[in-house]
Structures are given as C-alpha cells and as structure tokens.
Amino acid sequence: MKKQLWLLLLVLTLIIAGCSGGETSNTEGEEPVETSDSKTLVIANGTDIVTFDIHDHNTTSTEAVHVNMFNYLVTNQGEDGFQADLAESWENVDDTTWNFKLREGVTFHNGEELTADDVKYTLERVAKDDTLLEHGNYNQIEAVNVISDYEFEIVTKNPEPALLNRLSRLGSGILPQEYIETEGWEVFLENPVGTGPYKFMEWQRDDRLTLEANTEYFGDAPKWEELVFRSIPEDSTRVSELLTGGVDVAVNIPPTDVDRINETEGVTTVQSPTQRVMMLVLRTDEDSVTGDPLVREAIDLAIDKQAIVDSLLEGAGTVTRTRVTPGNVGANEDLYGQTLYDPERAKELLAEAGYPDGFELTLTGPNGRYLKDRETVELIAAMLSEVGITVNQELIEWSAFNQRYQDRDFAEMFYIGYGNSMFDASLALDRLTIENAEGETDYDNQEVNDLLLAAEQNMDPEERAQQYQEAQEIIAEDRPQIYMFQLDAITGINERLDFEPLLNEMFYADSITLK
Amino acid sequence: MKYLFQSMVKTIPVLLLITLIVFLLIRVTGDPVSLMLPETATEEERDSLRESMGLNEPLPIQYFTYLGELVTGDFGDSFRYNTDALSLVLERLPATFELAIASMIVAIIISVPLGILSAVKRNSFFDLFITGGAVLGKAMPNFWLGIMLILFLSVTFQIFPVSGRGTLGHLVLPAITLGTGIAAEMTRLIRSSMLEILEQDFIRTARSKGLGESIIVNKHAFRNALIPVVTIMALQTATLVGGTLITETVFAWPGLGQLLVQSVNLRDMAVVQAATFIIAIFVILSNLLADLIYRFLDPRIKYE
C-alpha cells in the first residue's frame, strides 16, 4: 500500500512538472515582470468584442478594437478639431449639405478599392435600417449622393452642426460594399474586411481576437506584427496576467490594486479621464420636497464629493459641476474641477426652506453597474443625514433599475452615470429640455430650453458653444442634476510600452509604442 | 433496450418543463432591450428594437413560437452576437468537456487513494487528516480557491499560466479548482462505502483463505464499493458541464459556463435557452449512463 502511494505521488509530481514546461518557462523567479521587445501587443479587456457588424452594437470596448480594422472619414481630435482620415477634405456647402473628397488609392484588406459608393452603402445602411442599434445616431442623414468615385455629398434632414462628431465615432467605419453584397453578411461577419492598419486573423469568442499588420495600409506602416485582444472578465485575473507579463495592457484596474501594480517592477498604471460623469438626478416639480431650489442647493452643499473621490475611488475621479467635460464641444471649463461643500450653509438653507428639523427622501441607485456605486450612495446618505436629511436608500440591480429609469418611476432622487460617445454637449444635456425632462426631473426652465433647442441646430460653432456654456451655468445653479465627479479609467501597462489612454477609450494600436 | 427507450420517452416532459421555466425566468428578470441600449437612448429607439426582437408579442405566443422553432432544431438568434444560438453553444462544448474531464481526473487521482487509505486505516491519524481535509475541500468556494491558486502558482511562483485556454498548462489550475470540491465529496463516499464492504462476510472469507491485504482491498472490496461512487461521478460530470460558471469566469476559460453567465447578464434569451437545454440533456444522459454502469458493475441489478 505504501509503495503504491509513493508511486502515485511520483506520477502526480511528474504531471505537474510536465505541465509547467513550455511557454511559462520564460518567466523566472518572482519579480520583476520581464519586459520583452516582442512585436505582438496583447491587450486584456473585461469583455469580448460583440460583433463585427459595426452598426449593430453600442459598446465602447468593441469599438476600441474595431478602430484598428476600419477607418472613419474623419477623426475627432477633441480640442484640435477634426482630422482627415479616409476623407481628404470636406466643406459645409449649406445648412444641410456637406461635400467630401475621398482619399484616392485606399484599398480594403481584400484588395478592393475604396470609392464613394462604399461610403454611400455604409452610411445609408445605418441611417435607414431602424433595427440596427446605432440607427438613432445616424438617422439624421437623409442621403449620401455620389458625385464621382472620390467625391460625395451628405445631406441631412435638419441642420446638423454635430455631423462630424457623428461621423467620427462608433458605427462610422467604412465598409466594403462589393464584398458584402456579393458574399453576404454572414461571410463578412466571419471574415471582416476594412481599410485599417490591422486585418482580421482569428476570433475565438470569449477568449481572444487576433489581428495582423496590414502591409498595404495607406497610412504609416503598422507598428506591430500582431495584436491580440484577450477577454478576461475577472478583475483579479486581469491584474495577475499583467503582473506575470501575460498581457501588455489591462483595462479597468480596480483602484485597490493600483499600489500593488505600481510597486512591481516592470509594470505600472496610468489614470485617465473618461466621458462618464456620475450625478444625482432630482425631481423639481412642486409636489416633491426637492421641488424647492433651496432644498436642492442644500443637498448639493451637504455632499463632500472630493471626499468620495479620495476615499472610495482612491483618487480615480475629478469633481465637476457640469456634465460637459473638457474635450467635448461646448464644454464649460469654469465649472470643471469645481465642487461645492458647505454643510453649515446647507443647514441654514434647509431652515430657510422651512425644514429646520430636516425631512425624509428616497435615493435610488444601481448596485454593481458603476465603480463603487453602492458605497457612494451609502456615503451620500450618511452625509445628508449630517445636515438632517433622512435618506431611504433603495439599491437595486441594474436591469431592474433600468426598467424603472425608463418608466421614469423614481422618487425624489436617483444616482446614475452618463457617458457621451458624441463628444458634444447636445447629447449631454438633451434630457433637460422641457419636453425630455417630463416625468424625470420635470425641469422647466424656459431659458435653458431655448438655449438648448437653438444650439441643437446652430451651424455657427462659436455661438453654439456659447449657448451650451450659458445653459450649463444656469443648470449648475438650478440643480435638476447635481454633478458629482467624472470617473477616471485606470489602465495597467507593461513598462516596455509608451501609452497614453485616450478620452474616448479607443485602443489605436499604433499610438502604443515600444520604448 | 426497452428500458432505454422508456427512459428516453420519460425525458420529453422533463425537457418541456425546463424550456418553460427557463423561458419564463429569463423574461421576468429583466428587459434585454434596456441592457442593450445606453442610458441616453430614446423611447422610440427602445420600442423599435423591442419590436424587431419580437418582444412585443404576448408571452404565450412568444413561447409557442419558440417551441415550434425548437422542434425544427432552431433555438433562435443571439441578441448579443447576432448569430445562431445553438451553434454558439456547441462551439463552446469542447472547451467545457476538456475542463470537465480534466477536473474529474484530478478528483479521481486525489479521492481514490485517499478514500481507500482512510477506510483501511480507520480512526488513525491518516483517517482524521484525510476526512478533515475533505471537509475543508468541500467548504472552499471555487472562486476563492481559483484566485488563491493564481496568486500562488502563477503570480508568485510562475509555474502555470494565469488564464485562457491553449496548452496543457492552462488546464491545470482550473482543473484543480473544480476537481478539489468533487474530490472531497468522493473521498468521503469511497471511505464510507469501503468501510461498509470491509465488514462483510465475503471479505472475512477472503482473509481466512489467506489472501494478501492488498488483493482484498483492491480487488474484492474496492470494486464493490464503486457503485455509489459511480453515481456521484456521473452526476458530477453533468454538473461540471453546466456548473463551471464561476471557475470559467475566474480563469477566462472560453467554455459554456462563461457564455451562460454573460448571456444571463445581458438577458440574451436565445443563448440562455439553448445552453440550459443542452445542459439538461447532459444531465439526463449522464443519469442514464450511471444506471447502465451499475449493471455492468453489479450484474445482480436488472431493469424491467
């Protein structure tokens, strides 16, 4: 019996030793993380890409991968305006017509040449098919008229000042018309073809997507031979992969792991702003206790937003008094980085409003949707209780929360975070027009309403931006939404790389370089 | 043969009931449209998407449409991936089988020698140590064990890769994570089953014939002790096919479990329905298999 046991132990040891060979042998000892000059870039995302149908998804993390395979007509450079990509030049002919000249000699990965017909096919598909998830962001386009192989016009239904914003985001990659029409969508989805610097190699769902360099690329030669996008849903596993050199870049690092990564030689973290602004949304109708502007101001003053950023987010956020943050058209930078906190004044305001002994209200928040959402709601409730407001916390799972959000069925106050893939104030503020606010905040400020509606169709960029900035000033005082902070993204990177995360959270592989 | 046929027929109402329960559960727990569109989507956008997904029909009509398509082998399309749900599920089976088989091997390697040893050396220090270890093994949550294994064997000592699927090395940690819990259960079962057999008359006869202890334990007792163990193994294999959700997520293992977790989170109805259906079939089949193996192990068992 004893002999057999030893034999078994021996076999077990052999199995384990056998498995440990191969690819893991290149890592020696504990630390530091080995940095190599491999021309393969491995990026770990929290989720897999959803599809190669660029019009039928709305996930930023999928688009972040697509931008390496497809090109937009123009790219949005934030404060530096728009830059030519597939379009060489463009001109706003009249309020609803835009003329574009296309770059010549661009080929798709299958060798087909890019012409204006491809642009027409791509944009009209998403503008006309209302079953596509991105339809809502493109249905402003009436038609694309082909003038020649390299020239076309985009006609919009109404004046569309944010057209270039729309054309430089999710869903704007130009597709190969001939390939899709002759082979069919099924073939395209299995073997997607674009014009980008990297072309499709292999996709194993929920495991990895591999792209290879497109040697025929019209722009600068691709810097990497191969890109691998891995899907690793569990945060701690993603961190472990980074720490062992298994991946070069890991997204969504939990704030609690930042120190551990920074203390390990060979890897580091970078913190960068995102488009998501967390806020409290308040009812402003007369039947609600928050209908009194003094009460809303008191709530704002009672919450120490900076303390929430510092303690719960470990610094991964920036306080703000507007939702339109820098990098967006119409941003009011005077309100950014600002916050109000004065609990004594809050108590006075409550007394002035007729609530010297405080009152009760309900705050609803999602549980598990945003970084530390539950903890934030709990902390807000505690801060409000300091000035005498008793908060009934209602924390619910996201899909249930979302259902009530759509039904506009919240009590006095709810906690939510909005993104903004348009990089324009119009999307950020559109829930505050009188029509759109009905049933949610019931915010009813004629001046703000007029400013927002005028800006929506104003083709004069400077005046338009001013209108939005003015509206933000008034909103910050009226507080139908109390802005808390802009969330930062924390990305873990191997120190062999130079990488600055972008505000739009895209991974342009060629902007990530070896040191 | 007749027994086999009867068992097959009996599975039909079970499968029907499963489709109904899953169908209803996935619909009452949340609206897929609200999860697919961003916070800023308009009511019109939500409506047109709901319409295109066929979610505006009354529930009974949706259910019968689904059943009608199911009969022809059509599970519908995944909302998330826009492709046939059944092929998505089948695509994942090899990865899940690989992990399930490896976990079972780990469980057998651990539990058989320990279970026997524990029974033979009853009430000794070994026995105490092994039964104590079994309780611990059963009590450890998978996600915790998985993360700890990654921390020690991948990050600190860098023996195994952290996550993903590919080489044999990738298989080791998830297989140990899953195999440990099963091993714990099987060890205890083998021990008690062996103890019972070792008390019986034929063992005493064998001993009185002067047979060596190892022959008595390995040949006479162990084979007879196997019957309850096989049941648990068959049931556990079925659970492994459907129940590797947490382990697959921790190790980013691209199997059925991960697909199911993500599909449930997004209320990707067609995929959840297809996956649970396939898992149900596996559970039923492995039960049947366990019955058949009984017969092989113990010819006294007959089926009418």
Short mmCIF file of C-alpha atoms in Angstrom, two decimals, chain A residues 1 4-5 8 12 15-16 18-21 23-24 27-31 46-51 53 56 58 130-131 133 135-137 189-190 203-208 230-234 236-238 240-241 243-244 260 276 323 369-370 397-400 402-403 405-406 416-419 427 430-431, chain B residues 29-31 33-43 45-46 48-50 52 79-83 88 91-92 109-110 113-114 116-117 120-121 126 147 150-151 154-165 167-170 172 176 214 217-218 248-255 258-259 262 267:
data_model
loop_
_atom_site.label_atom_id
_atom_site.label_comp_id
_atom_site.label_asym_id
_atom_site.label_seq_id
_atom_site.Cartn_x
_atom_site.Cartn_y
_atom_site.Cartn_z
CA MET A 1 0.00 0.00 0.00
CA GLN A 4 1.59 2.44 -4.32
CA LEU A 5 1.12 5.75 -2.59
CA LEU A 8 1.09 7.91 -7.10
CA LEU A 12 1.47 13.49 -9.73
CA ILE A 15 2.36 15.52 -14.34
CA ILE A 16 2.73 18.88 -12.66
CA GLY A 18 5.34 18.28 -17.34
CA CYS A 19 2.62 20.90 -17.47
CA SER A 20 4.82 23.64 -16.20
CA GLY A 21 7.16 23.48 -19.18
CA GLU A 23 5.51 28.77 -22.59
CA THR A 24 5.78 29.57 -18.93
CA THR A 27 9.38 33.75 -16.66
CA GLU A 28 11.97 33.40 -13.98
CA GLY A 29 11.65 33.90 -10.26
CA GLU A 30 9.07 36.15 -8.70
CA GLU A 31 9.69 39.66 -9.86
CA GLY A 46 -13.01 42.90 -19.45
CA THR A 47 -15.37 41.68 -22.15
CA ASP A 48 -15.05 40.22 -25.60
CA ILE A 49 -16.00 42.21 -28.66
CA VAL A 50 -19.65 41.74 -29.51
CA THR A 51 -19.69 41.56 -33.29
CA ASP A 53 -21.25 44.47 -37.54
CA ASP A 56 -25.25 46.80 -34.65
CA ASN A 58 -23.05 50.18 -28.93
CA ASP A 130 -34.10 51.05 -37.83
CA THR A 131 -33.33 47.58 -36.45
CA LEU A 133 -28.52 49.54 -32.68
CA HIS A 135 -29.56 53.79 -36.15
CA GLY A 136 -30.54 56.51 -33.68
CA ASN A 137 -27.21 58.26 -34.09
CA LEU A 189 -19.08 38.64 -40.09
CA GLU A 190 -16.86 35.56 -40.22
CA TRP A 203 -11.60 35.21 -33.36
CA GLN A 204 -12.28 32.71 -30.59
CA ARG A 205 -15.27 34.08 -28.75
CA ASP A 206 -14.74 34.98 -25.10
CA ASP A 207 -11.09 34.06 -25.46
CA ARG A 208 -9.14 36.13 -27.95
CA ARG A 230 -7.99 38.93 -24.81
CA SER A 231 -11.24 38.76 -22.91
CA ILE A 232 -10.66 38.36 -19.16
CA PRO A 233 -13.82 39.18 -17.19
CA GLU A 234 -12.45 38.75 -13.66
CA SER A 236 -8.10 39.97 -10.24
CA THR A 237 -7.24 37.60 -13.09
CA ARG A 238 -6.59 40.55 -15.41
CA SER A 240 -2.48 38.73 -12.37
CA GLU A 241 -1.95 38.45 -16.13
CA LEU A 243 1.83 41.07 -13.16
CA THR A 244 3.14 37.93 -14.87
CA ARG A 260 0.32 46.54 -5.85
CA ARG A 276 -18.65 59.22 -17.72
CA ARG A 323 -21.63 67.11 -17.32
CA ARG A 369 -23.30 48.95 -12.51
CA TYR A 370 -20.69 51.65 -11.85
CA GLU A 397 -29.86 45.51 -9.57
CA TRP A 398 -29.13 47.21 -12.89
CA SER A 399 -31.78 45.71 -15.16
CA ALA A 400 -34.47 46.42 -12.59
CA ASN A 402 -33.04 50.47 -15.83
CA GLN A 403 -36.64 49.39 -16.13
CA TYR A 405 -35.44 54.54 -15.19
CA GLN A 406 -37.24 54.08 -18.49
CA ILE A 416 -26.65 57.47 -12.34
CA GLY A 417 -23.63 57.94 -14.61
CA TYR A 418 -23.93 59.05 -18.23
CA GLY A 419 -21.32 58.56 -20.93
CA LEU A 427 -26.20 64.59 -26.16
CA ASP A 430 -30.71 66.70 -24.05
CA ARG A 431 -32.61 65.28 -21.06
CA THR B 29 -35.94 39.05 -14.50
CA GLY B 30 -35.28 41.96 -16.82
CA ASP B 31 -35.67 43.53 -20.20
CA VAL B 33 -33.58 46.00 -24.59
CA SER B 34 -32.76 48.17 -21.61
CA LEU B 35 -29.49 46.32 -21.24
CA MET B 36 -28.55 46.63 -24.89
CA LEU B 37 -29.09 50.35 -25.29
CA PRO B 38 -27.20 53.09 -23.43
CA GLU B 39 -28.77 55.25 -20.73
CA THR B 40 -29.27 58.03 -23.28
CA ALA B 41 -31.37 56.03 -25.77
CA THR B 42 -34.80 57.43 -26.58
CA GLU B 43 -38.14 55.71 -26.04
CA GLU B 45 -35.25 53.56 -30.16
CA ARG B 46 -36.20 51.17 -27.39
CA SER B 48 -38.29 49.76 -32.40
CA LEU B 49 -35.64 47.42 -31.02
CA ARG B 50 -38.20 45.61 -28.90
CA SER B 52 -37.58 43.88 -34.09
CA PHE B 79 -29.15 39.23 -29.47
CA ARG B 80 -25.60 39.85 -28.49
CA TYR B 81 -23.75 38.05 -31.25
CA ASN B 82 -26.44 38.18 -33.92
CA THR B 83 -25.86 34.56 -34.85
CA LEU B 88 -22.68 29.37 -30.22
CA GLU B 91 -18.86 25.86 -30.28
CA ARG B 92 -18.16 26.06 -26.53
CA ILE B 109 -6.41 10.93 -8.60
CA ILE B 110 -7.00 12.61 -5.26
CA PRO B 113 -6.15 6.57 -2.90
CA LEU B 114 -7.16 8.87 -0.06
CA ILE B 116 -9.19 3.78 0.42
CA LEU B 117 -6.38 4.73 2.76
CA VAL B 120 -8.22 0.89 5.67
CA LYS B 121 -6.55 2.97 8.40
CA PHE B 126 -4.30 9.50 8.46
CA ILE B 147 -7.89 33.22 -7.17
CA ILE B 150 -3.49 32.01 -9.44
CA LEU B 151 -1.82 34.15 -6.78
CA SER B 154 1.00 31.81 -11.30
CA VAL B 155 1.94 35.19 -9.86
CA THR B 156 4.35 34.29 -7.05
CA PHE B 157 5.95 31.12 -8.38
CA GLN B 158 5.02 31.49 -12.05
CA ILE B 159 4.62 27.75 -12.61
CA PHE B 160 1.35 27.87 -14.53
CA PRO B 161 -0.16 30.44 -16.91
CA VAL B 162 -2.76 32.69 -15.27
CA SER B 163 -5.74 32.30 -17.58
CA GLY B 164 -7.03 31.42 -21.01
CA ARG B 165 -7.06 28.16 -22.92
CA THR B 167 -1.64 24.45 -23.65
CA LEU B 168 -1.92 21.66 -21.10
CA GLY B 169 -0.54 24.08 -18.54
CA HIS B 170 -3.59 26.32 -18.94
CA VAL B 172 -4.09 22.61 -14.60
CA ILE B 176 -7.59 21.62 -9.66
CA SER B 214 -3.75 -5.55 -0.98
CA VAL B 217 -8.74 -4.21 -0.62
CA ASN B 218 -8.13 -3.54 -4.28
CA GLU B 248 -14.58 29.55 -16.18
CA THR B 249 -15.07 33.24 -15.43
CA VAL B 250 -12.14 33.39 -12.98
CA PHE B 251 -9.79 31.67 -15.45
CA ALA B 252 -11.23 33.36 -18.58
CA TRP B 253 -11.87 29.85 -19.90
CA PRO B 254 -13.96 30.17 -23.08
CA GLY B 255 -16.47 27.45 -22.26
CA GLN B 258 -18.77 31.75 -19.29
CA LEU B 259 -21.14 32.00 -22.24
CA GLN B 262 -22.65 36.59 -19.87
CA ARG B 267 -30.68 38.56 -20.94
#
